[in-house]
Amino acid sequence: MNRTRARSRAVKRVLVWVILFAMPVRSSLARQSTRSASVGQLGENAQVRAALAWFAPNLVWINDQQARLTEIPAPAFQEGQRAAVLKTLFSAAGLTVQVDATGNVIGELRGVNEKEIVVLSAHLDTVFSAGTDVKVRHEGSRMLAPGISDNGTGLAALAAIARALQEAQIKPQRTILFVADVGEEGEGNLRGMRALVDAYRSRLKAVIVLDGAGTDHVTTIALASRRLEVIISGPGGHSWSDFGMPNPINALVRGSMRFINTKVPGSPRTTFNLGQIDGGTSINSIPYQARLKVDVRSESESELARLESALRESMAAGVRDEMESPRDRSRGKLEWKVELLGSRPGGELAAGSPLLAALRASDAMVENESRIERSSTDANIPLSLGIDAISIGAGGNGGGAHSLQEWYDPAGREMGLKRALLTLLGVAEVAPERPK
Ligand SMILES: [Zn+2]
């Protein structure tokens, strides 16, 4: 970097501090903030600098926490053991900790203004079933294990940011809740975030979700999705002596073939996934049941509804095809149904929101660039209710999420941690230091 560029960067940084802590004048958050501290004071806030400086010498500790948490299995609805460790980490960071009825671990850092809350959250659960080998392996700088990145990264960052604020003795203007929440993945149906938003809704000013690795994106648009399960049942019987009896797996396959051929638009982007299929008891039995789980997502609610109808029609036709195929079907009939396992509402963060301004200012501060993304995350719940929310990666690099080959490389994670901390303080704000 040449000197002119270095100087312009330095100028840019000062400007960014001003932007970060001045916030857009139009926002209601900013209007209330004038009493907390002047821009100049915050721009040179020694406590904030101390908090940012805490990460570099503690990267080994942060990586270790990530490995330790990842090695505790946390399938949906079985997050308790991992939650207990987060509870200890939050307590050690000086937070007032409680576990709510859903299983969310909530660590409170009380602000000057207790009537306004900013949440920093990371989900506890993984997509991996109990019994999956979650032992962390190391290859070069990489850590490998199912769940290491999603959401070992978010959880480690959550604990690290709490510690950094503690070490720097930061008192926020608004109360900050550090939340390790349950039920984000799969059939958890965002139950943890639903319960949290329900409990704090009237005081909730912003929600920042830490999910996975990276710093390249900010999710501000909540992708609507539905999760459906097809269940087809029949009498079941012997493969030889009962041949002809209607077969639920046959019907499911016939219906699936029809559904797979459903046309989906590229815009609004719409997707479907046949994600899990099971049924049957043995190779030589006509099964009495077949089940299929389908995930549908779309930028448009009406496309979602259309896809759900298409699934129902396809399955009705699949059952009909099976019953009408030229065999003796007099020995029983098939029942079928489609159940809604989960529904994630859509929503979008306003372009002029103070939260997005804080994120953008933080990006500039750490010299990062990020693109707006649409995705289905914990942020769906607050966004669908008009509460400011984003979901971001917590730094470093990761890949193979939701697969057994999942990996995480912590190189450069410090920038992601700083970005998250600055965004958090950008909306929670720092209370003026008490005179010594
Ligand atoms: Zn995740």
XYZ file of C-alpha atoms and ligand atoms in Angstrom:
437
model
C 0.000 0.000 0.000
C 1.491 3.443 -0.872
C 1.411 6.326 1.506
C -1.331 8.330 -0.203
C -3.607 5.342 -0.117
C -2.706 4.722 3.498
C -3.614 8.291 4.346
C -6.893 8.155 2.454
C -7.682 4.943 4.295
C -6.981 6.620 7.602
C -9.280 9.496 6.659
C -11.883 6.986 5.579
C -11.612 5.254 8.949
C -12.219 8.448 10.871
C -15.227 9.125 8.672
C -16.488 5.632 9.303
C -16.293 6.112 13.056
C -18.303 9.268 12.612
C -20.872 7.457 10.492
C -20.997 4.448 12.772
C -21.636 6.386 15.904
C -23.511 9.342 14.504
C -26.000 7.061 12.718
C -28.516 8.414 10.226
C -30.203 11.488 11.647
C -33.566 10.321 10.397
C -33.604 7.180 12.504
C -35.418 7.130 15.804
C -32.478 5.254 17.330
C -30.155 8.089 16.419
C -32.470 10.734 17.794
C -32.453 9.051 21.178
C -28.715 8.544 21.115
C -27.617 12.150 21.313
C -27.687 12.012 25.096
C -25.394 8.954 25.311
C -22.240 10.557 23.989
C -21.009 12.855 21.309
C -19.646 11.497 18.072
C -16.135 12.725 18.828
C -16.021 10.956 22.187
C -17.241 7.682 20.725
C -14.945 7.916 17.715
C -12.031 7.814 20.083
C -13.679 5.480 22.566
C -10.833 3.681 24.306
C -13.163 0.970 25.583
C -14.344 0.089 22.092
C -10.736 -0.062 20.938
C -9.875 -2.284 23.888
C -12.755 -4.619 23.046
C -11.588 -4.886 19.431
C -8.031 -5.513 20.580
C -9.128 -8.424 22.788
C -9.657 -10.787 19.843
C -6.116 -11.019 18.413
C -4.363 -12.373 21.527
C -7.266 -14.726 22.249
C -7.746 -16.460 18.893
C -6.501 -19.789 20.229
C -9.042 -19.653 23.041
C -11.807 -18.823 20.552
C -10.838 -21.733 18.247
C -10.696 -24.059 21.249
C -14.195 -23.066 22.358
C -15.447 -23.711 18.835
C -13.957 -27.219 18.785
C -15.235 -27.993 22.265
C -18.783 -26.847 21.451
C -18.807 -28.675 18.103
C -17.905 -31.941 19.836
C -21.060 -31.781 21.945
C -23.867 -33.282 19.817
C -26.816 -30.928 19.414
C -29.496 -32.385 17.138
C -32.778 -30.453 17.014
C -34.666 -30.836 20.304
C -31.491 -32.151 22.016
C -29.519 -28.959 22.509
C -29.413 -29.154 26.330
C -25.860 -30.349 26.816
C -24.385 -27.760 24.498
C -26.626 -25.102 26.055
C -25.134 -25.875 29.472
C -21.639 -25.022 28.209
C -22.857 -21.753 26.697
C -24.438 -20.960 30.046
C -21.042 -21.366 31.725
C -19.299 -19.270 29.058
C -21.869 -16.474 29.402
C -21.544 -16.479 33.198
C -17.765 -16.331 32.932
C -18.208 -13.281 30.690
C -20.071 -11.544 33.498
C -23.526 -11.835 31.953
C -26.687 -12.496 33.952
C -27.787 -15.844 32.549
C -31.097 -17.655 32.341
C -32.397 -20.555 30.270
C -35.957 -20.008 29.048
C -38.672 -22.660 28.762
C -37.741 -23.404 25.140
C -34.095 -24.052 26.010
C -32.617 -20.744 24.794
C -29.623 -19.582 26.835
C -29.976 -15.844 27.422
C -27.093 -13.776 28.819
C -27.928 -10.197 29.688
C -25.547 -7.254 29.630
C -27.666 -4.556 31.162
C -27.689 -1.213 29.414
C -28.351 2.254 30.775
C -31.701 2.000 29.018
C -33.258 -1.305 30.035
C -36.395 -0.613 28.041
C -34.583 -1.199 24.746
C -32.988 -4.466 23.785
C -30.558 -5.516 21.095
C -30.088 -9.259 20.571
C -26.923 -10.974 19.337
C -27.753 -14.613 18.681
C -26.332 -17.877 17.350
C -28.225 -21.133 17.010
C -27.169 -24.109 19.114
C -28.584 -26.933 17.017
C -27.123 -28.876 14.108
C -28.718 -30.916 11.324
C -26.849 -34.034 12.439
C -28.604 -36.834 14.256
C -27.449 -38.239 17.575
C -24.600 -40.706 17.058
C -22.948 -38.749 14.245
C -19.181 -38.612 14.763
C -18.559 -34.971 15.648
C -14.934 -35.315 16.757
C -12.946 -32.370 15.373
C -9.980 -33.241 13.142
C -7.232 -30.807 12.187
C -5.723 -30.646 8.706
C -3.279 -27.786 8.309
C -5.129 -24.696 9.451
C -8.519 -26.329 8.877
C -10.799 -27.804 11.503
C -13.096 -30.565 10.236
C -16.268 -31.902 11.824
C -19.992 -31.884 11.134
C -21.330 -28.596 12.510
C -17.875 -27.009 12.941
C -18.830 -24.001 10.860
C -22.638 -24.064 11.118
C -22.861 -23.090 13.836
C -19.670 -23.681 15.811
C -18.430 -20.404 14.319
C -21.441 -18.402 15.459
C -21.408 -19.851 18.973
C -17.671 -19.274 19.462
C -18.075 -15.705 18.218
C -20.998 -15.128 20.579
C -18.896 -16.176 23.567
C -15.871 -14.210 22.321
C -17.785 -10.966 21.800
C -19.308 -11.244 25.277
C -15.803 -11.671 26.703
C -14.398 -8.757 24.692
C -17.097 -6.405 26.012
C -16.452 -7.625 29.547
C -12.675 -7.196 29.328
C -13.161 -3.676 27.976
C -15.734 -2.961 30.708
C -18.230 -1.675 28.184
C -21.577 -0.524 29.464
C -24.023 -0.358 26.560
C -26.677 2.282 26.224
C -29.304 -0.346 25.345
C -29.448 -3.716 27.028
C -27.709 -6.444 25.020
C -28.955 -10.017 25.138
C -26.488 -12.685 24.041
C -28.638 -15.610 22.989
C -27.702 -19.182 22.092
C -31.025 -20.313 20.705
C -32.569 -23.680 19.933
C -34.473 -25.016 16.943
C -33.050 -23.148 13.966
C -32.291 -26.142 11.789
C -34.616 -28.623 10.148
C -37.821 -29.242 11.980
C -36.961 -26.928 14.847
C -39.007 -24.450 12.807
C -37.243 -21.494 14.450
C -38.980 -22.271 17.726
C -36.171 -20.744 19.805
C -36.236 -17.425 17.969
C -40.044 -17.434 17.925
C -40.113 -17.767 21.730
C -37.419 -15.119 22.197
C -39.111 -12.538 19.982
C -42.416 -13.326 21.644
C -40.963 -12.681 25.098
C -39.157 -9.410 24.298
C -41.105 -8.099 21.342
C -42.156 -4.720 22.757
C -38.564 -3.835 23.800
C -36.719 -5.400 20.877
C -34.880 -2.828 18.730
C -32.674 -5.093 16.629
C -31.594 -8.704 16.197
C -28.156 -9.674 14.848
C -27.894 -13.359 13.988
C -24.456 -15.004 13.729
C -24.734 -18.033 11.477
C -21.750 -19.856 10.008
C -18.492 -18.445 8.641
C -17.558 -15.661 6.260
C -17.937 -11.903 6.028
C -19.020 -11.718 2.394
C -22.749 -11.293 2.925
C -25.467 -9.760 5.008
C -28.872 -11.405 4.932
C -31.521 -8.719 5.081
C -34.271 -10.487 3.172
C -36.007 -13.415 4.789
C -36.733 -16.152 2.308
C -40.146 -17.703 2.861
C -40.205 -21.478 3.025
C -42.463 -24.384 3.818
C -41.572 -27.867 4.941
C -43.969 -30.611 4.105
C -44.235 -34.304 4.757
C -46.081 -36.752 2.530
C -47.332 -39.884 4.257
C -48.852 -42.734 2.221
C -50.201 -45.794 4.047
C -51.575 -49.163 2.970
C -52.307 -52.591 4.446
C -48.783 -54.004 3.842
C -48.097 -57.658 3.128
C -45.814 -60.322 1.677
C -43.876 -59.516 -1.470
C -44.825 -62.833 -3.136
C -48.125 -63.972 -1.726
C -49.710 -60.506 -1.581
C -48.403 -59.262 -4.930
C -50.914 -56.868 -6.397
C -51.678 -55.242 -3.090
C -51.168 -51.456 -3.498
C -47.685 -50.405 -2.452
C -47.184 -47.038 -0.666
C -43.595 -46.748 -1.900
C -44.746 -47.302 -5.500
C -47.349 -44.581 -5.034
C -44.799 -42.230 -3.461
C -42.357 -42.790 -6.312
C -45.099 -42.252 -8.907
C -46.210 -39.047 -7.160
C -42.615 -37.859 -6.735
C -41.923 -38.333 -10.448
C -44.848 -36.060 -11.231
C -43.815 -33.461 -8.646
C -40.176 -33.348 -9.794
C -41.407 -32.307 -13.236
C -43.207 -29.258 -11.833
C -41.851 -26.158 -13.526
C -40.509 -23.448 -11.232
C -39.674 -19.911 -12.274
C -36.118 -18.579 -12.212
C -37.579 -15.278 -11.117
C -39.024 -15.042 -8.537
C -36.443 -17.664 -7.612
C -38.237 -20.760 -6.404
C -36.767 -24.093 -5.349
C -37.834 -27.470 -4.037
C -35.950 -30.335 -2.488
C -36.981 -33.910 -1.832
C -34.784 -34.204 1.206
C -35.672 -37.317 3.110
C -37.488 -40.481 2.176
C -38.237 -43.542 4.227
C -40.672 -46.371 4.698
C -40.833 -50.110 4.446
C -39.669 -52.742 6.884
C -37.836 -55.305 4.742
C -36.935 -56.109 1.171
C -39.562 -58.854 0.880
C -42.468 -57.007 2.486
C -44.972 -54.756 0.793
C -44.554 -51.666 2.987
C -47.437 -50.358 5.019
C -46.046 -46.833 4.894
C -43.884 -44.468 2.843
C -42.868 -40.970 3.905
C -41.223 -38.100 2.095
C -40.041 -34.735 3.393
C -40.023 -31.828 0.987
C -38.651 -28.319 1.445
C -39.973 -25.567 -0.820
C -38.622 -22.023 -0.922
C -39.476 -18.960 -2.897
C -39.059 -15.233 -3.145
C -42.805 -15.179 -3.697
C -45.469 -16.399 -1.292
C -47.786 -17.205 -4.181
C -45.179 -19.483 -5.790
C -44.863 -21.257 -2.453
C -48.590 -21.838 -2.341
C -48.529 -23.037 -5.948
C -45.740 -25.536 -5.191
C -47.549 -26.858 -2.149
C -50.657 -27.427 -4.279
C -48.523 -29.100 -6.931
C -47.152 -31.491 -4.311
C -50.644 -32.399 -3.126
C -51.904 -32.895 -6.684
C -48.875 -34.979 -7.624
C -49.318 -37.269 -4.641
C -53.055 -37.636 -5.246
C -52.220 -38.616 -8.827
C -49.416 -40.960 -7.669
C -51.822 -42.819 -5.409
C -54.390 -42.944 -8.220
C -51.789 -44.240 -10.697
C -50.807 -46.963 -8.262
C -54.413 -48.002 -7.628
C -55.275 -47.925 -11.323
C -52.222 -49.828 -12.544
C -53.210 -53.084 -14.212
C -53.000 -55.428 -11.258
C -55.529 -56.836 -8.861
C -55.870 -53.994 -6.325
C -58.943 -55.445 -4.643
C -56.913 -56.351 -1.572
C -56.680 -52.986 0.042
C -56.416 -49.321 -0.641
C -54.046 -46.486 0.095
C -54.498 -43.508 2.382
C -52.398 -40.393 1.945
C -51.881 -36.978 3.462
C -49.518 -34.023 3.275
C -48.602 -32.392 6.583
C -47.056 -28.980 7.128
C -43.947 -29.509 9.282
C -42.920 -25.917 9.293
C -43.416 -22.560 7.724
C -40.971 -19.700 7.770
C -42.450 -16.307 7.052
C -40.770 -13.834 4.733
C -39.791 -10.232 5.413
C -37.265 -7.572 4.513
C -35.094 -5.083 6.357
C -35.722 -1.496 5.260
C -32.846 -0.065 3.219
C -32.650 2.964 5.527
C -32.635 1.036 8.787
C -30.124 2.008 11.506
C -29.070 -1.652 11.730
C -28.054 -1.812 8.084
C -26.288 1.535 8.448
C -24.341 0.144 11.416
C -23.399 -2.981 9.445
C -22.269 -0.935 6.450
C -20.228 1.380 8.654
C -18.653 -1.632 10.366
C -17.823 -3.174 6.995
C -16.046 0.001 5.987
C -14.255 0.148 9.320
C -12.782 -3.335 8.933
C -12.310 -2.801 5.180
C -14.780 -5.478 4.217
C -17.288 -5.581 1.403
C -20.489 -7.552 1.692
C -23.465 -8.187 -0.528
C -27.115 -8.273 0.429
C -28.487 -11.801 0.549
C -31.859 -13.455 0.740
C -31.934 -16.522 2.907
C -33.928 -18.506 5.427
C -32.499 -17.944 8.920
C -33.459 -17.073 12.474
C -33.788 -13.484 11.213
C -36.994 -14.497 9.392
C -38.974 -14.233 12.606
C -38.118 -10.652 13.643
C -38.131 -9.494 10.005
C -41.608 -10.916 9.433
C -42.803 -8.852 12.421
C -41.184 -5.620 11.244
C -38.308 -5.782 13.764
C -34.876 -4.865 12.366
C -32.770 -8.002 11.902
C -29.837 -9.321 9.913
C -27.968 -12.590 9.685
C -24.214 -12.521 9.079
C -21.290 -14.940 9.115
C -18.959 -14.707 12.083
C -15.680 -14.624 10.134
C -13.089 -17.071 8.844
C -13.974 -19.457 6.043
C -16.081 -22.553 5.966
C -17.589 -25.068 3.604
C -19.580 -28.253 3.307
C -22.285 -27.003 5.665
C -24.871 -29.686 6.503
C -22.503 -32.399 5.246
C -20.166 -34.802 7.039
C -17.257 -33.092 5.223
C -17.943 -29.745 6.836
C -14.821 -27.648 7.521
C -13.791 -24.350 9.008
C -10.629 -22.337 8.522
C -10.184 -19.714 11.248
C -7.602 -17.709 9.265
C -8.793 -14.108 9.227
C -11.641 -14.693 11.678
C -10.645 -11.622 13.663
C -12.138 -9.352 11.020
C -15.500 -11.093 11.245
C -15.481 -10.798 15.028
C -14.702 -7.073 14.839
C -17.375 -6.567 12.218
C -19.985 -8.248 14.401
C -18.906 -6.394 17.544
C -18.939 -3.007 15.797
C -22.366 -3.671 14.302
C -23.661 -4.673 17.726
C -22.306 -1.533 19.377
C -23.488 0.519 16.424
C -27.085 -0.284 17.376
C -26.733 -0.853 21.128
C -24.402 2.158 21.511
C -21.851 2.674 24.234
C -22.780 4.552 27.376
C -20.460 7.397 28.313
C -17.621 6.323 30.599
C -18.091 7.245 34.208
C -15.586 9.827 35.383
C -12.755 8.117 37.244
Zn -26.892 -22.294 10.649
